[in-house]
Short mmCIF file of N, CA and C in Angstrom, two decimals:
data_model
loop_
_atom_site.label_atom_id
_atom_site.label_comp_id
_atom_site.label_asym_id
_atom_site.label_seq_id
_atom_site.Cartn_x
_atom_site.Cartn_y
_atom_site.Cartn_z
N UNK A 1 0.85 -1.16 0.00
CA UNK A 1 0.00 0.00 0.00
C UNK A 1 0.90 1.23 0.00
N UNK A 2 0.47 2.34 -0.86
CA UNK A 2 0.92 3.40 -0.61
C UNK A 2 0.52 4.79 -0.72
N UNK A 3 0.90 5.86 0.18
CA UNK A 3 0.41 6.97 0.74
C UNK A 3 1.15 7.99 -0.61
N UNK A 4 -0.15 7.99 -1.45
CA UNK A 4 0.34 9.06 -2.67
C UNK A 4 0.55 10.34 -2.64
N UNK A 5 -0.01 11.02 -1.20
CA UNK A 5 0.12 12.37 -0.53
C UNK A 5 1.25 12.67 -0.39
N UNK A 6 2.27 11.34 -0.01
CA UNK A 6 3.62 12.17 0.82
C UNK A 6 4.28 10.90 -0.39
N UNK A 7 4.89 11.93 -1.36
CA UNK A 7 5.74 11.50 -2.58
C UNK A 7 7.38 12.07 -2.00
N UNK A 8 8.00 11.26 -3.13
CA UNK A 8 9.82 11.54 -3.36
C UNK A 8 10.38 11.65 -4.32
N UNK A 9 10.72 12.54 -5.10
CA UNK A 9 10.83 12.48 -6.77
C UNK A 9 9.53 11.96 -7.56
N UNK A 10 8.28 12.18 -7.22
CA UNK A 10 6.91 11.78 -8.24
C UNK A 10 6.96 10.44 -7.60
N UNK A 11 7.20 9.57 -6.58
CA UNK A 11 7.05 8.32 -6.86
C UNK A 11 6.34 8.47 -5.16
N UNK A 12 4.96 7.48 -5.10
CA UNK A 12 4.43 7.41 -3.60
C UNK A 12 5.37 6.97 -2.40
N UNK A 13 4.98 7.13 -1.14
CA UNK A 13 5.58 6.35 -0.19
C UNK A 13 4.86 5.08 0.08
N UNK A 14 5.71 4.26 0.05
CA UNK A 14 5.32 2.63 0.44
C UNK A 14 4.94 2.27 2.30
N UNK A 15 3.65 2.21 2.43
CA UNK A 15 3.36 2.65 4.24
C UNK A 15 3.17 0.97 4.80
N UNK A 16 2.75 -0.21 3.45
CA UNK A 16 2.69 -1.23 4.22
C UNK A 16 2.47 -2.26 3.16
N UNK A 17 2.83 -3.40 3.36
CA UNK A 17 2.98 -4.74 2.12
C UNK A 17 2.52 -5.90 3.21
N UNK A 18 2.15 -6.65 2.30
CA UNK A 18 1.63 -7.99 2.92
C UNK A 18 2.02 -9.16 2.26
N UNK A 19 3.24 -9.81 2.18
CA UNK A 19 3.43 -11.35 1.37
C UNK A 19 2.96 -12.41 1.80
N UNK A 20 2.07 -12.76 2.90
CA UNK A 20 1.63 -13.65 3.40
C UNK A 20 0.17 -14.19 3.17
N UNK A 21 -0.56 -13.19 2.25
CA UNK A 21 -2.09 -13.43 2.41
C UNK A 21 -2.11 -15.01 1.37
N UNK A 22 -1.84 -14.80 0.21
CA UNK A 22 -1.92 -15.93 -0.96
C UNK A 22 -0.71 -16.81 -1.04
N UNK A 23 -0.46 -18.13 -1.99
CA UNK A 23 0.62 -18.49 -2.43
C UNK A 23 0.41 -18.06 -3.73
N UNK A 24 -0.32 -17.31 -4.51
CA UNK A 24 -0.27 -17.28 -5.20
C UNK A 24 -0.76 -15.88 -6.08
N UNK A 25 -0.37 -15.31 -7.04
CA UNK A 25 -1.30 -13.90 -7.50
C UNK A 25 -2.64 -13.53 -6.91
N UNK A 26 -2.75 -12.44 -6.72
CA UNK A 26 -3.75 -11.73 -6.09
C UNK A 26 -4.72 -11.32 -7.07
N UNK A 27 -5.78 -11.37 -7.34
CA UNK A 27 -6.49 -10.52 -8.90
C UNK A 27 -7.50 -9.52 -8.42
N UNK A 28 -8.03 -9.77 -7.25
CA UNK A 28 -8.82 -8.81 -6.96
C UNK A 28 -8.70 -8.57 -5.60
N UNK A 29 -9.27 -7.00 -5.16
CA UNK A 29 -9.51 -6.76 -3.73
C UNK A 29 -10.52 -5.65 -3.74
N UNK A 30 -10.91 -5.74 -2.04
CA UNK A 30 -11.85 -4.60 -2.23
C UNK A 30 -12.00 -4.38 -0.73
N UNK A 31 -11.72 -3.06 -0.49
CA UNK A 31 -11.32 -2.50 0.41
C UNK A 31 -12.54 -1.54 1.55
N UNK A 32 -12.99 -1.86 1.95
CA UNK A 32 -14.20 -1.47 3.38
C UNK A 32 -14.36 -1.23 4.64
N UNK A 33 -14.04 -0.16 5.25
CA UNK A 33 -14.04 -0.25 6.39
C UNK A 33 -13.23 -0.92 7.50
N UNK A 34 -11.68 -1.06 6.91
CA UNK A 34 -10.96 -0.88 7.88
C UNK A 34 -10.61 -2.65 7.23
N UNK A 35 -11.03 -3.34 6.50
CA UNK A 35 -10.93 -4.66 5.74
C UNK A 35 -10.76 -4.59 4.85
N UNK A 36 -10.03 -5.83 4.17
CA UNK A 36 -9.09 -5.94 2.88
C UNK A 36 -10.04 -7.91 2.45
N UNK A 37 -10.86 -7.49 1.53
CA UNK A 37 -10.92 -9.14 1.13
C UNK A 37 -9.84 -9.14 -0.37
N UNK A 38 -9.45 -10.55 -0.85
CA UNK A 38 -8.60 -10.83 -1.79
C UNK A 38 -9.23 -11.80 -1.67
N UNK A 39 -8.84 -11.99 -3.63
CA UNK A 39 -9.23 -13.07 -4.30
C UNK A 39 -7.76 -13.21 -4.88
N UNK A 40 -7.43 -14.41 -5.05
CA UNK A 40 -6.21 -15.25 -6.07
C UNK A 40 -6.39 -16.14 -6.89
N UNK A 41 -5.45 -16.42 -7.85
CA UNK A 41 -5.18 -17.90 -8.23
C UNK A 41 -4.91 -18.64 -7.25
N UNK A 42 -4.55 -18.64 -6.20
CA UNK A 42 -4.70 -20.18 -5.17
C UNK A 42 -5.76 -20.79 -5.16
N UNK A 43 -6.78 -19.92 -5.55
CA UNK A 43 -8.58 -20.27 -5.04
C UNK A 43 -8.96 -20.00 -4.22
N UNK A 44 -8.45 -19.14 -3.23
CA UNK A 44 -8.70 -18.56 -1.79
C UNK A 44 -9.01 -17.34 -2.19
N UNK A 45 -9.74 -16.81 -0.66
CA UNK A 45 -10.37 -15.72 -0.33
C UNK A 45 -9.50 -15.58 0.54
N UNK A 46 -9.34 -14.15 1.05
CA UNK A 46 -8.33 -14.18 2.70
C UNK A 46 -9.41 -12.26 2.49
N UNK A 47 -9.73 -12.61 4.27
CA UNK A 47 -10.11 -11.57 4.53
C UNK A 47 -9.02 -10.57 5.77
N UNK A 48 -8.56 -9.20 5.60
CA UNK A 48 -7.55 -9.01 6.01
C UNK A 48 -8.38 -7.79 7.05
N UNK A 49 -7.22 -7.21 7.97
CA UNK A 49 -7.49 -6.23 8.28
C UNK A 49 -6.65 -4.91 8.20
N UNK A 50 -6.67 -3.46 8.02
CA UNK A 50 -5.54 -2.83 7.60
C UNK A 50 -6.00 -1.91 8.92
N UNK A 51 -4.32 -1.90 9.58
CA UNK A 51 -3.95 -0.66 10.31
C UNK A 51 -2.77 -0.35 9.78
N UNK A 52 -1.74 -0.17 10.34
CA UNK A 52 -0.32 0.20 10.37
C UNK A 52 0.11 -0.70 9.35
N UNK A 53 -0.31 -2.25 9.37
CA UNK A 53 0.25 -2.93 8.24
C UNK A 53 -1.20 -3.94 7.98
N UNK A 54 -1.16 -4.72 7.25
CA UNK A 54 -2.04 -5.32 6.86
C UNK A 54 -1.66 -6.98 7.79
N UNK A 55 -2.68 -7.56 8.30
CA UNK A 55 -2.54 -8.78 8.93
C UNK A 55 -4.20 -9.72 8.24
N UNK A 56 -3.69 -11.03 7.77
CA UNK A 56 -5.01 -11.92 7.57
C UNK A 56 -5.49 -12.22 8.98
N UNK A 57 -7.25 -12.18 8.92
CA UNK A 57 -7.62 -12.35 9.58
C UNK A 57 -8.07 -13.70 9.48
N UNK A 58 -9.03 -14.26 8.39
CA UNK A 58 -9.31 -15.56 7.86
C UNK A 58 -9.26 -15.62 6.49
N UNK A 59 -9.45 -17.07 5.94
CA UNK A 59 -9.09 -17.03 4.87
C UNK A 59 -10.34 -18.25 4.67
N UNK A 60 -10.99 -18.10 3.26
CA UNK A 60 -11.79 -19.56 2.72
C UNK A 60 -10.64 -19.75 2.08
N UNK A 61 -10.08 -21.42 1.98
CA UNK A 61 -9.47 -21.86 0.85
C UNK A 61 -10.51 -22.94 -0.14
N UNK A 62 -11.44 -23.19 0.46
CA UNK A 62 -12.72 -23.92 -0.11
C UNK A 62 -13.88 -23.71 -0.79
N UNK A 63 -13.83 -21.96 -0.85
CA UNK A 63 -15.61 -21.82 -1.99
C UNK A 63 -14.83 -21.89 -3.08
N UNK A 64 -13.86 -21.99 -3.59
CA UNK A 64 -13.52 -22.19 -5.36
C UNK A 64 -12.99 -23.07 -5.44
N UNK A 65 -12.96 -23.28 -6.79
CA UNK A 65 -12.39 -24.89 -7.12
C UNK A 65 -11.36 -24.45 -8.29
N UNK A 66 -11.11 -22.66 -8.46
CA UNK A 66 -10.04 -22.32 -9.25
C UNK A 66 -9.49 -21.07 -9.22
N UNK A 67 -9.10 -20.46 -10.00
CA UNK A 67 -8.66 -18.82 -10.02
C UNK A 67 -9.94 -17.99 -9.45
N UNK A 68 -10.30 -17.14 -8.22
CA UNK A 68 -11.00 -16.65 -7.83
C UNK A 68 -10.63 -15.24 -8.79
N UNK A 69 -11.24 -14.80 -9.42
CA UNK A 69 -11.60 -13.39 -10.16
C UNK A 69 -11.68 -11.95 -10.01
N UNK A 70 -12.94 -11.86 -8.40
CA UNK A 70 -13.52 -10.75 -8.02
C UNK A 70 -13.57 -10.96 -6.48
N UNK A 71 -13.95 -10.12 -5.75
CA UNK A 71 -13.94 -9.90 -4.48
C UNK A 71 -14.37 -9.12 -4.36
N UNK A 72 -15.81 -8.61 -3.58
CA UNK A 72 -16.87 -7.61 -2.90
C UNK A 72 -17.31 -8.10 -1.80
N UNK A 73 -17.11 -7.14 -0.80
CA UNK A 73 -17.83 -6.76 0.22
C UNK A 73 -19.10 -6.71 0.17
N UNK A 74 -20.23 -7.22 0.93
CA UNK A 74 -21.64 -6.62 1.08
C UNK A 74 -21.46 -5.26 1.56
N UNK A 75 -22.38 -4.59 1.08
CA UNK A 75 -22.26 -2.72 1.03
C UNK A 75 -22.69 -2.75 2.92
N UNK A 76 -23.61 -3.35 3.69
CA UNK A 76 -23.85 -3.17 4.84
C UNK A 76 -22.99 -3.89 5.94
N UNK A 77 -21.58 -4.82 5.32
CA UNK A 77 -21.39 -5.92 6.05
C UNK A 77 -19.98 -5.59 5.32
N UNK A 78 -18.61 -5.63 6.61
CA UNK A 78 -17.34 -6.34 5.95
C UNK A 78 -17.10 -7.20 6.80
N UNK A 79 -17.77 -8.43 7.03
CA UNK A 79 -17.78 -9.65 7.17
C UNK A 79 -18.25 -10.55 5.90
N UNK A 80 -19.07 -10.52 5.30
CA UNK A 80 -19.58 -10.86 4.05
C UNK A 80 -18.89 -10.24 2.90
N UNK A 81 -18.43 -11.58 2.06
CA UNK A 81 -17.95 -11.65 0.80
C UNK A 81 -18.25 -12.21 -0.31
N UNK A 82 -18.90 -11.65 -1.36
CA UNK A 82 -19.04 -12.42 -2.25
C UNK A 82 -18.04 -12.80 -3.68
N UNK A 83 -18.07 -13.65 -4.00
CA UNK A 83 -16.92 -13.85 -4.84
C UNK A 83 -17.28 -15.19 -6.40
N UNK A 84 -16.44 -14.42 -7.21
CA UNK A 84 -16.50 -15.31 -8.54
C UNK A 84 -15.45 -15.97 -9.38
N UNK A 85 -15.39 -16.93 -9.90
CA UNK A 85 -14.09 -17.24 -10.39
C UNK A 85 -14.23 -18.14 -11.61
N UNK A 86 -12.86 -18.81 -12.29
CA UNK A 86 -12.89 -19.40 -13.50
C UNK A 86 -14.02 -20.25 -13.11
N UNK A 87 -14.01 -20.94 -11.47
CA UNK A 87 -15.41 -22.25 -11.89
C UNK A 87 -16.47 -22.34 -12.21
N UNK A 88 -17.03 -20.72 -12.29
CA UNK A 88 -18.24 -20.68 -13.17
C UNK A 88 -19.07 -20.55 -11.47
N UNK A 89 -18.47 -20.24 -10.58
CA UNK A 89 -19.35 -19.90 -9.41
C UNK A 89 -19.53 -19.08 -8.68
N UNK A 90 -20.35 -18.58 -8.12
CA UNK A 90 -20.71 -17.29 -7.34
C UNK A 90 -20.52 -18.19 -5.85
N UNK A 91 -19.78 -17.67 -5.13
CA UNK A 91 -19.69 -17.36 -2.96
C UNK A 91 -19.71 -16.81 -2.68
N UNK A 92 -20.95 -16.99 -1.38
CA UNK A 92 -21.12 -15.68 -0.60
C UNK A 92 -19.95 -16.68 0.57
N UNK A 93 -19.28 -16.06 1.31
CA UNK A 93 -18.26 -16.23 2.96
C UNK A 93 -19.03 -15.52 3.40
N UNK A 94 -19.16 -15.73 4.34
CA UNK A 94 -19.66 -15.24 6.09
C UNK A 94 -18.39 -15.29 6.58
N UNK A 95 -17.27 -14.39 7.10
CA UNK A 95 -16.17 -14.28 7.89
C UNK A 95 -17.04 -14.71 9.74
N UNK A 96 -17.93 -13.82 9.64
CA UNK A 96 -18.56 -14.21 11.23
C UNK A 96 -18.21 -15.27 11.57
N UNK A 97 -18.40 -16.58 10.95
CA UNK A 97 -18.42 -17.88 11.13
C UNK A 97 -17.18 -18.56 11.51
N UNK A 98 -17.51 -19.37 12.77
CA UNK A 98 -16.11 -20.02 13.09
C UNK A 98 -15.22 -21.03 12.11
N UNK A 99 -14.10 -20.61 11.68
CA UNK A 99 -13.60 -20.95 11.11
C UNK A 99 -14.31 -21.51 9.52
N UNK A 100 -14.49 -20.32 8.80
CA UNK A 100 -15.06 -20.00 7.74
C UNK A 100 -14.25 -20.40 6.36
N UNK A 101 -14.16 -22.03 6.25
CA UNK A 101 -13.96 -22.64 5.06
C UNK A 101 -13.75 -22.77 4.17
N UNK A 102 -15.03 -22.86 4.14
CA UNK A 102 -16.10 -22.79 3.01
C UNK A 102 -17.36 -22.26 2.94
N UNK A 103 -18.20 -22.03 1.75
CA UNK A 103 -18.69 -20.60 1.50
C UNK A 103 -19.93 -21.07 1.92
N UNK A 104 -20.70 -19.87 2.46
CA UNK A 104 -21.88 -19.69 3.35
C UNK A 104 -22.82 -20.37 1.81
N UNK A 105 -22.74 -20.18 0.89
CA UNK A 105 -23.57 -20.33 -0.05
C UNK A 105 -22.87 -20.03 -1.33
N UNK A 106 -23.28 -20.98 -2.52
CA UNK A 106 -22.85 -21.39 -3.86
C UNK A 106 -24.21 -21.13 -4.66
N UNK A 107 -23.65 -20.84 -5.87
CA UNK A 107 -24.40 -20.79 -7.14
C UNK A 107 -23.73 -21.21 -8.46
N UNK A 108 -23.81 -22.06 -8.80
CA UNK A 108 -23.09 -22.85 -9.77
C UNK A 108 -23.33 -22.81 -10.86
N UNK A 109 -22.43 -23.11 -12.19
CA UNK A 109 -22.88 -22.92 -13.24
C UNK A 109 -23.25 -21.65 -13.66
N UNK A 110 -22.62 -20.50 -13.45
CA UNK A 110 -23.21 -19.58 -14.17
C UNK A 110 -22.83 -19.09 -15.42
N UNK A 111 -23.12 -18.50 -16.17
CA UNK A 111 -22.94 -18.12 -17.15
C UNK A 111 -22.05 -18.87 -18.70
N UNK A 112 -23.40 -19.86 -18.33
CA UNK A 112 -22.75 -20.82 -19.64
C UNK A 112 -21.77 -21.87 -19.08
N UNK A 113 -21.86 -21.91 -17.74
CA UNK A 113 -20.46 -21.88 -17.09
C UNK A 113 -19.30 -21.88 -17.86
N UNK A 114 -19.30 -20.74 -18.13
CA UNK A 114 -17.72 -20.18 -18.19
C UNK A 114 -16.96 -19.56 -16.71
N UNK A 115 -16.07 -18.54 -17.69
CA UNK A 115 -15.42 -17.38 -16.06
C UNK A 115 -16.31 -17.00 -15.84
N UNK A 116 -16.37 -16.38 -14.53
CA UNK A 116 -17.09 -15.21 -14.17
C UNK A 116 -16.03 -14.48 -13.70
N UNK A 117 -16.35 -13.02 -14.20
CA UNK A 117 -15.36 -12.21 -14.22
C UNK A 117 -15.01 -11.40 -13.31
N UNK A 118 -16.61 -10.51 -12.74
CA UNK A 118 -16.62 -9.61 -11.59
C UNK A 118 -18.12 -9.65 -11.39
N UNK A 119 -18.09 -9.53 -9.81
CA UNK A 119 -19.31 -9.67 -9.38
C UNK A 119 -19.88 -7.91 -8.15
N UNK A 120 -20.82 -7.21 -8.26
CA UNK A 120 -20.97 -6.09 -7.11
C UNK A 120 -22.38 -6.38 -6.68
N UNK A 121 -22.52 -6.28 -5.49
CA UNK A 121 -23.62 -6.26 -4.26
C UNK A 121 -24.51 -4.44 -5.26
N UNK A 122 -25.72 -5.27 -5.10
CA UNK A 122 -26.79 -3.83 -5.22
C UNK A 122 -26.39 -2.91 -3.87
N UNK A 123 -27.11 -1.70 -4.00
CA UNK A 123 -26.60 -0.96 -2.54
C UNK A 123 -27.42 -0.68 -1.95
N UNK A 124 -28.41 -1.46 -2.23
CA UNK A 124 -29.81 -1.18 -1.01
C UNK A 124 -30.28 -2.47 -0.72
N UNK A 125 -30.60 -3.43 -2.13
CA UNK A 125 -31.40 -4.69 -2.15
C UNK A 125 -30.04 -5.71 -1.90
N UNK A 126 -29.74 -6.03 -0.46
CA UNK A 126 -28.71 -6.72 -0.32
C UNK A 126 -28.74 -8.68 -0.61
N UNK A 127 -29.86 -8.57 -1.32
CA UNK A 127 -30.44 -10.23 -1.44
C UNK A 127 -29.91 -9.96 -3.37
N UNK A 128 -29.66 -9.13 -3.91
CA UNK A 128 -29.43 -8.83 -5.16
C UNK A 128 -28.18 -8.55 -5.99
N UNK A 129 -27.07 -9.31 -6.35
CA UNK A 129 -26.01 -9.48 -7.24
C UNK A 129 -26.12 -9.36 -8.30
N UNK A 130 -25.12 -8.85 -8.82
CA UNK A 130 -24.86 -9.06 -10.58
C UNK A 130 -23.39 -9.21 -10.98
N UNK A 131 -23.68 -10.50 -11.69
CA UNK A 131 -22.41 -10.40 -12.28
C UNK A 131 -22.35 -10.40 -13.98
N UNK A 132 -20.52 -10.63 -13.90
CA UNK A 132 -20.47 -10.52 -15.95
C UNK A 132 -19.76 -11.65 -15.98
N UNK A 133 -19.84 -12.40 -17.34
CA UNK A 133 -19.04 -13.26 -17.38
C UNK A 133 -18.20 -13.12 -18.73
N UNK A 134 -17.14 -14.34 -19.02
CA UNK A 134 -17.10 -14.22 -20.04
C UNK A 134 -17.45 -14.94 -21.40
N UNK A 135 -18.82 -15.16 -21.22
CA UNK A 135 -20.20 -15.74 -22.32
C UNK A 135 -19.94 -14.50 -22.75
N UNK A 136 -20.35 -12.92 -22.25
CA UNK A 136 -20.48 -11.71 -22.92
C UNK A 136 -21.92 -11.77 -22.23
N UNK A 137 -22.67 -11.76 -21.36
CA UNK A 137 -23.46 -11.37 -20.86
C UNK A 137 -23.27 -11.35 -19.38
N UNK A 138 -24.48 -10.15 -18.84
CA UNK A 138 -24.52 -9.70 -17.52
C UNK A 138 -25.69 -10.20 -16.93
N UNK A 139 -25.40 -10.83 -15.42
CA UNK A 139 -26.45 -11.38 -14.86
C UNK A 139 -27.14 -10.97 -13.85
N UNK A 140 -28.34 -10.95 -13.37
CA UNK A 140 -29.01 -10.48 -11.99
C UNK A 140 -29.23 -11.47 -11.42
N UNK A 141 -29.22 -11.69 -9.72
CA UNK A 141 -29.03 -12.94 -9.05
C UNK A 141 -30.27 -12.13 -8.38
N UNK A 142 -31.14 -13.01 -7.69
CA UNK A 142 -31.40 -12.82 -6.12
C UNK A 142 -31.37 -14.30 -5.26
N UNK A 143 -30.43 -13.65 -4.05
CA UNK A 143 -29.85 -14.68 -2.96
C UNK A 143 -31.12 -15.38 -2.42
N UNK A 144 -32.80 -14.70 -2.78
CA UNK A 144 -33.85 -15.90 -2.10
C UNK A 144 -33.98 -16.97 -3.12
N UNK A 145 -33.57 -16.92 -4.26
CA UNK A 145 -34.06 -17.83 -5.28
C UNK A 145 -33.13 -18.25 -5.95
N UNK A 146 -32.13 -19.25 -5.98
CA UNK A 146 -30.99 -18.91 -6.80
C UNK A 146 -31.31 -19.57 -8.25
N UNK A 147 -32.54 -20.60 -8.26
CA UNK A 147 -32.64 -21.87 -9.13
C UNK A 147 -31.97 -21.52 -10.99
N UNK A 148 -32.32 -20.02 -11.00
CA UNK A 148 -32.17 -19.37 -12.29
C UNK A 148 -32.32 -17.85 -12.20
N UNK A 149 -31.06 -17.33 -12.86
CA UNK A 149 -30.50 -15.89 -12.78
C UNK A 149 -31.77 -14.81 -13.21
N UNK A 150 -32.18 -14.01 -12.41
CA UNK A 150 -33.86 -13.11 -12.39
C UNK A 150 -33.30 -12.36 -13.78
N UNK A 151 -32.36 -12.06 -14.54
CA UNK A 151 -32.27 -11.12 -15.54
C UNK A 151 -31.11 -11.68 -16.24
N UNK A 152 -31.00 -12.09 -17.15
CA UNK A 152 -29.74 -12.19 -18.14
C UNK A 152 -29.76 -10.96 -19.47
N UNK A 153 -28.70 -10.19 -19.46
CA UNK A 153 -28.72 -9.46 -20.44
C UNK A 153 -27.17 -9.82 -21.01
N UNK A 154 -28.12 -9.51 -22.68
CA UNK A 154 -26.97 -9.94 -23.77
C UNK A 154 -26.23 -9.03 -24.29
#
């Protein structure tokens, strides 16, 4: 991480690094309230916390079964994560949960099952996702019904 306010010749100051979250590339993060979730190629989630330096707090190594993609926060919750990856699946994590695995809830097969690329929480209707994949279409989820995506647009 770095503090772009207090530069040295045009280049930021470096205030804190973390090599411990993944074994492997990082592709996404998303940053909330004082929390850091990551997604990798390991297939893990690691949910972090940032003060002075960044420390994992937990980690799923179990809702994917490949390159995790995206990583969002629920807009009311940074305990809740939802996440998408090459397996063609949507996870929600519950961090709350003792020793949090594997994912509070799956949706499989999406989008042709192909990738799914990136996924964001609505910001009011928190039962409501959308993601994109790469079929080339965008999907609307709701978390009461998962059987089939409420909106596919082409």
């Amino acid at each position: 991480m770095w503090d772009a306010k207090s530069q040295c010749n045009g280049v930021a100051r470096k205030v804190s690094s973390a090599g411990n979250l993944h074994s492997s590339g990082i592709f996404s993060l998303h940053y909330q309230q004082g929390k850091v979730a990551t997604g990798s190629k390991d297939k893990s989630i690691c949910l972090s916390e940032l003060d002075t330096d960044i420390k994992a707090v937990s980690s799923n190594e179990e809702a994917h079964s490949s390159v995790v993609k995206c990583v969002r926060f629920r807009p009311d919750n940074n305990s809740i994560v939802a996440s998408v990856g090459n397996d063609s699946r949507l996870a929600i994590s519950d961090f709350r949960e003792s020793h949090a695995t594997s994912a509070s809830m799956n949706i499989e097969h999406l989008h042709n099952e192909s990738a799914v690329n990136s996924v964001n929480w609505h910001p009011t209707k928190l039962n409501m996702l959308m993601t994109a994949g790469f079929d080339t279409t965008i999907q609307i989820h709701d978390l009461r019904n998962t059987a089939e995506p409420c909106l596919v647009l082409n």
